[in-house]
Coordinates of C-alpha atoms in Angstrom, one line a residue:
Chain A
X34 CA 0.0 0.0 0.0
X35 CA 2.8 2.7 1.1
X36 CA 4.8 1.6 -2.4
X37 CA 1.4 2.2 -4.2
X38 CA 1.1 5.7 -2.7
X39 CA 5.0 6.5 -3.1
X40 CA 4.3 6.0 -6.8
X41 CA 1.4 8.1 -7.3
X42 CA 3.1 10.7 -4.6
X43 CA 5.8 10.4 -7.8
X44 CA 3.2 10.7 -10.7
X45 CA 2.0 14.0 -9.1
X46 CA 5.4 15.6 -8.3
X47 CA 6.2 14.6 -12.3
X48 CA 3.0 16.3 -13.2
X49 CA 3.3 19.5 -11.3
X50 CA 6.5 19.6 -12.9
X51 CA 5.5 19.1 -16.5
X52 CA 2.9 21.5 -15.5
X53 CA 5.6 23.9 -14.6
X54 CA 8.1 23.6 -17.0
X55 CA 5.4 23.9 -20.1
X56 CA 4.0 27.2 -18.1
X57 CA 7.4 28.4 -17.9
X58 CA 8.3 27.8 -21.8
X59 CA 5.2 29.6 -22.5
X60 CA 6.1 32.4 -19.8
X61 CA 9.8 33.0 -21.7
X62 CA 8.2 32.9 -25.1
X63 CA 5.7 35.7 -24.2
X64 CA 8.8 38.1 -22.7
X65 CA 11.4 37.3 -25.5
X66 CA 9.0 36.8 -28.8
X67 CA 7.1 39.6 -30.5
X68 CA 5.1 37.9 -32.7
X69 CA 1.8 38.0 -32.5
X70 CA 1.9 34.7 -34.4
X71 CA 2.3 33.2 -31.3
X72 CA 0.2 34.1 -29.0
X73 CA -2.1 31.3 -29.4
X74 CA 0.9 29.3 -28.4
X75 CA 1.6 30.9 -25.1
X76 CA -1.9 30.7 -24.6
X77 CA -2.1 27.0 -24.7
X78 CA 1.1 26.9 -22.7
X79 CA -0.2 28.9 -19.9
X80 CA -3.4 27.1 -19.8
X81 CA -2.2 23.2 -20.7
X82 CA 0.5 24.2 -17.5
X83 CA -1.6 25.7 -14.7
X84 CA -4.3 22.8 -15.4
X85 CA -1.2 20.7 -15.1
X86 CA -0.4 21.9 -12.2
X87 CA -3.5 22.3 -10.3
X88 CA -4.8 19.0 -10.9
X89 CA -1.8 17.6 -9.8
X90 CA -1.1 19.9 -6.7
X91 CA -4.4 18.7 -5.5
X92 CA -3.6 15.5 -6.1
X93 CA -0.1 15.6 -4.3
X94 CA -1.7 16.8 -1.4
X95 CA -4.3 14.7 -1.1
X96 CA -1.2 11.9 -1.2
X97 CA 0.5 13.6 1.3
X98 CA -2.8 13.9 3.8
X99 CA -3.0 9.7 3.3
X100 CA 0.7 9.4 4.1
X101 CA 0.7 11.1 7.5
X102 CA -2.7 10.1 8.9
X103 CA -4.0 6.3 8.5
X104 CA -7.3 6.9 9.8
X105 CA -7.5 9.4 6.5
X106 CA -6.2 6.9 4.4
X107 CA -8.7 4.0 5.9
X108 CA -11.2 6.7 5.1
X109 CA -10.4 7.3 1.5
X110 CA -9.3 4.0 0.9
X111 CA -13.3 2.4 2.1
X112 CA -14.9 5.7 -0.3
X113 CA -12.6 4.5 -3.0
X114 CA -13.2 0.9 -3.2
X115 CA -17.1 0.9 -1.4
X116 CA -19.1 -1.1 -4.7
X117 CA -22.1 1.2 -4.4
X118 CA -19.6 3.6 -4.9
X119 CA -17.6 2.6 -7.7
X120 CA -21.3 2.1 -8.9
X121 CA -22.4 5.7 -8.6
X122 CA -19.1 6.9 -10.6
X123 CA -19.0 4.9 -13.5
X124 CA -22.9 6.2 -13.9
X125 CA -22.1 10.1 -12.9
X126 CA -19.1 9.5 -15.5
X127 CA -21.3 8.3 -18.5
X128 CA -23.9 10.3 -17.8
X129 CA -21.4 13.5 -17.9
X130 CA -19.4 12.1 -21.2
X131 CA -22.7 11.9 -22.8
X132 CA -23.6 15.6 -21.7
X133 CA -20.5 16.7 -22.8
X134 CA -21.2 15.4 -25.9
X135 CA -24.2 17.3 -26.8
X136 CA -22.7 20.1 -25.0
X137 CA -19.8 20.2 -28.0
X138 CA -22.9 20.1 -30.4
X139 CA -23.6 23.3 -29.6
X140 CA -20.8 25.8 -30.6
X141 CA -19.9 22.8 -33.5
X142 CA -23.0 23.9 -35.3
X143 CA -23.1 27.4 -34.6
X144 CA -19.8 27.6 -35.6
X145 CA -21.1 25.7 -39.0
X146 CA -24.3 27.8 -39.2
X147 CA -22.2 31.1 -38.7
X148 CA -19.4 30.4 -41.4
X149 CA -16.9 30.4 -38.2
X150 CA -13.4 28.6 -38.4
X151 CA -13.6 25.4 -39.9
X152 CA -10.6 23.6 -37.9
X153 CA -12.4 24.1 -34.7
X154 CA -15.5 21.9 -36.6
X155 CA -13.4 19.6 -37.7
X156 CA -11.5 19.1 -34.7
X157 CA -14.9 18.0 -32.4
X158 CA -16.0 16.0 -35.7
X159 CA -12.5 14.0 -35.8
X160 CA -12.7 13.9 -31.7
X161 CA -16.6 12.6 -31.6
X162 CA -15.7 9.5 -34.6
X163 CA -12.4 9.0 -32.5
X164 CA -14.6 8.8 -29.5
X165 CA -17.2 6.4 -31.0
X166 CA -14.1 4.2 -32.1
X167 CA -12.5 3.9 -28.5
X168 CA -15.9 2.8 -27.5
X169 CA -16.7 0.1 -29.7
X170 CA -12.7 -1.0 -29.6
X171 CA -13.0 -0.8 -25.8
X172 CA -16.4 -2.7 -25.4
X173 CA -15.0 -5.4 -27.9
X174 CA -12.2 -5.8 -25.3
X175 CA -14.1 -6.4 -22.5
X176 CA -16.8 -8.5 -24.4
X177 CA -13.8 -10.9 -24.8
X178 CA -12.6 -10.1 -21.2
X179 CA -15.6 -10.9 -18.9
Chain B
X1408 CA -34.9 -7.6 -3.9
X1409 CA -35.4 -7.2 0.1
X1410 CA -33.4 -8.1 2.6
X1411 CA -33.3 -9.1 6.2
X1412 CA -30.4 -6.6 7.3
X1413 CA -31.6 -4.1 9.6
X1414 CA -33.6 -7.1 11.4
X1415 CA -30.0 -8.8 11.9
X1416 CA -27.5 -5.9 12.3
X1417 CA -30.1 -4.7 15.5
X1418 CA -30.1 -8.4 17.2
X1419 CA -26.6 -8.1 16.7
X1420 CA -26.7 -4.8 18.7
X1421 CA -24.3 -3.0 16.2
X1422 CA -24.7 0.4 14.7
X1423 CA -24.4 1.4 10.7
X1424 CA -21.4 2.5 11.3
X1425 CA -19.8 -0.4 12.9
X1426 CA -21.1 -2.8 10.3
X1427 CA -19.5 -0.8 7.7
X1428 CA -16.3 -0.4 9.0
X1429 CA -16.7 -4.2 9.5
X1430 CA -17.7 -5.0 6.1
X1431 CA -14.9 -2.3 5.1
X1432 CA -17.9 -0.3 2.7
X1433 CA -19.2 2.9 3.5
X1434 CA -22.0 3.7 5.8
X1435 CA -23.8 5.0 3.1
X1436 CA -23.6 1.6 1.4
X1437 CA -25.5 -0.2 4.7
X1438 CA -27.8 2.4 4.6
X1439 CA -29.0 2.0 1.0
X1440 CA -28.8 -2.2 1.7
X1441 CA -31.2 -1.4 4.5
X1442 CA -33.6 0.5 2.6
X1443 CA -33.2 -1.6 -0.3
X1444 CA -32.4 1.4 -2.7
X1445 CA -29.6 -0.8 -3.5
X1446 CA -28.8 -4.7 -4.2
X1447 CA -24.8 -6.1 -3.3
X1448 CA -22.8 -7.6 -5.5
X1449 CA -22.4 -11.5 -5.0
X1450 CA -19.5 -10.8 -3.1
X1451 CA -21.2 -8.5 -0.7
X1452 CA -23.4 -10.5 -0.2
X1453 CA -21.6 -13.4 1.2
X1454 CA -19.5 -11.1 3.2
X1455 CA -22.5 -10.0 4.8
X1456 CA -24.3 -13.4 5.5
X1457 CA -20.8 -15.0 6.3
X1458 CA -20.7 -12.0 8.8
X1459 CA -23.7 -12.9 10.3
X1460 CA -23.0 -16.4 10.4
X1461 CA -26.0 -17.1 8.4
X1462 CA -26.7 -18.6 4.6
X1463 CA -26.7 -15.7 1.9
X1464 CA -31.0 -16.9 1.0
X1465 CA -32.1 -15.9 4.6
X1466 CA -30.4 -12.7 4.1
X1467 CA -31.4 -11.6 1.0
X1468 CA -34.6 -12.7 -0.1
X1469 CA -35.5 -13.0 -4.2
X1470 CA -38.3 -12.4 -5.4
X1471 CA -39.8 -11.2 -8.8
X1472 CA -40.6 -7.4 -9.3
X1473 CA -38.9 -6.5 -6.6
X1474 CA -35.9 -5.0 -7.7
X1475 CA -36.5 -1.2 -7.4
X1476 CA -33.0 -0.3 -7.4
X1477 CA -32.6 3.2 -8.8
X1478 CA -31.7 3.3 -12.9

């Protein structure tokens, strides 16, 4: 159990610095470029990185709170594995992909409807089919598995 | 389908909470097995009748149409 939570301690220390590193390359471009050309790049950079490092942060010290107090961990550890549990987050989870599906509808086809940028179209079209494949290649897997 | 729980957690003179931590699930879980808002696993359910000391059929009784767990 402790080397299980040593490695994820790891995992989140590696992704708060990934997180950091790609805020900090996005950080120097914006002081030493002037090109407007890439703004869109610092943009993702200093988005992609603080998500990075948020998500992570929280998840570090969440770790941490588990290391130094066992009746925490025996806490977290019954939540996390309780069936009715595991139950309620697989449904929450496909009921929110599913949302978020039609939600990405919605600026797809006004974007369409309004002549806006095609790439961004394209992009949710490409994700939704790649989607759609992960699903039936992922069901197929367990249909053969259980 | 129902089940016998409550009726054998109170002879046993345990609370909610102590059956949980027992059963290592969350009280929540016992509460909804009570109330029969939710059915165990297999597993479960032997853990719970082999907890008891009894067989899994007089804990959990089957029955036809009677499975209202939520969708």
């Amino acid at each position: 159990m402790m080397k299980l939570i040593e490695n994820k301690l790891a995992i989140s220390v590696l992704g708060v610095s990934i997180g950091l590193a790609i805020f900090l390359v996005g950080l120097i471009l914006k002081i030493i470029s002037k090109e407007e050309d890439l703004l869109s790049i610092i943009s993702f950079c200093a988005m992609l990185g603080a998500a990075l490092i948020a998500m992570n942060l929280l998840n570090l010290i969440f770790h941490l709170v588990r290391r130094k107090n066992p009746k925490f961990r025996h806490i977290t550890d019954i939540a996390l594995k309780d069936e009715r549990n595991i139950i309620i987050r697989d449904k929450v989870s496909a009921l929110t992909h599913n949302i978020f599906l039609l939600l990405l509808a919605v600026p797809t086809f006004t974007f369409v409807a309004l002549e806006g940028p095609t790439w961004f179209s394209w992009t949710i079209v490409v994700l939704v089919i790649f989607d759609s494949i992960l699903q039936v290649v992922l069901y197929t897997y367990y249909d053969k598995r259980l | 389908m129902k089940n016998r729980l409550e009726e054998f957690r109170k002879k046993a003179g345990i609370t909610q909470e102590e059956l949980a931590d027992k059963l290592e699930v969350s009280r929540q879980t016992i509460g909804s097995l009570e109330s029969g808002r939710y059915n165990p696993s297999i597993q479960l359910a032997f853990k719970i009748a082999h907890f008891f000391g009894v067989a899994v059929e007089e804990l959990f009784l089957y029955g036809e149409g009677n499975n209202d767990e939520a969708d």
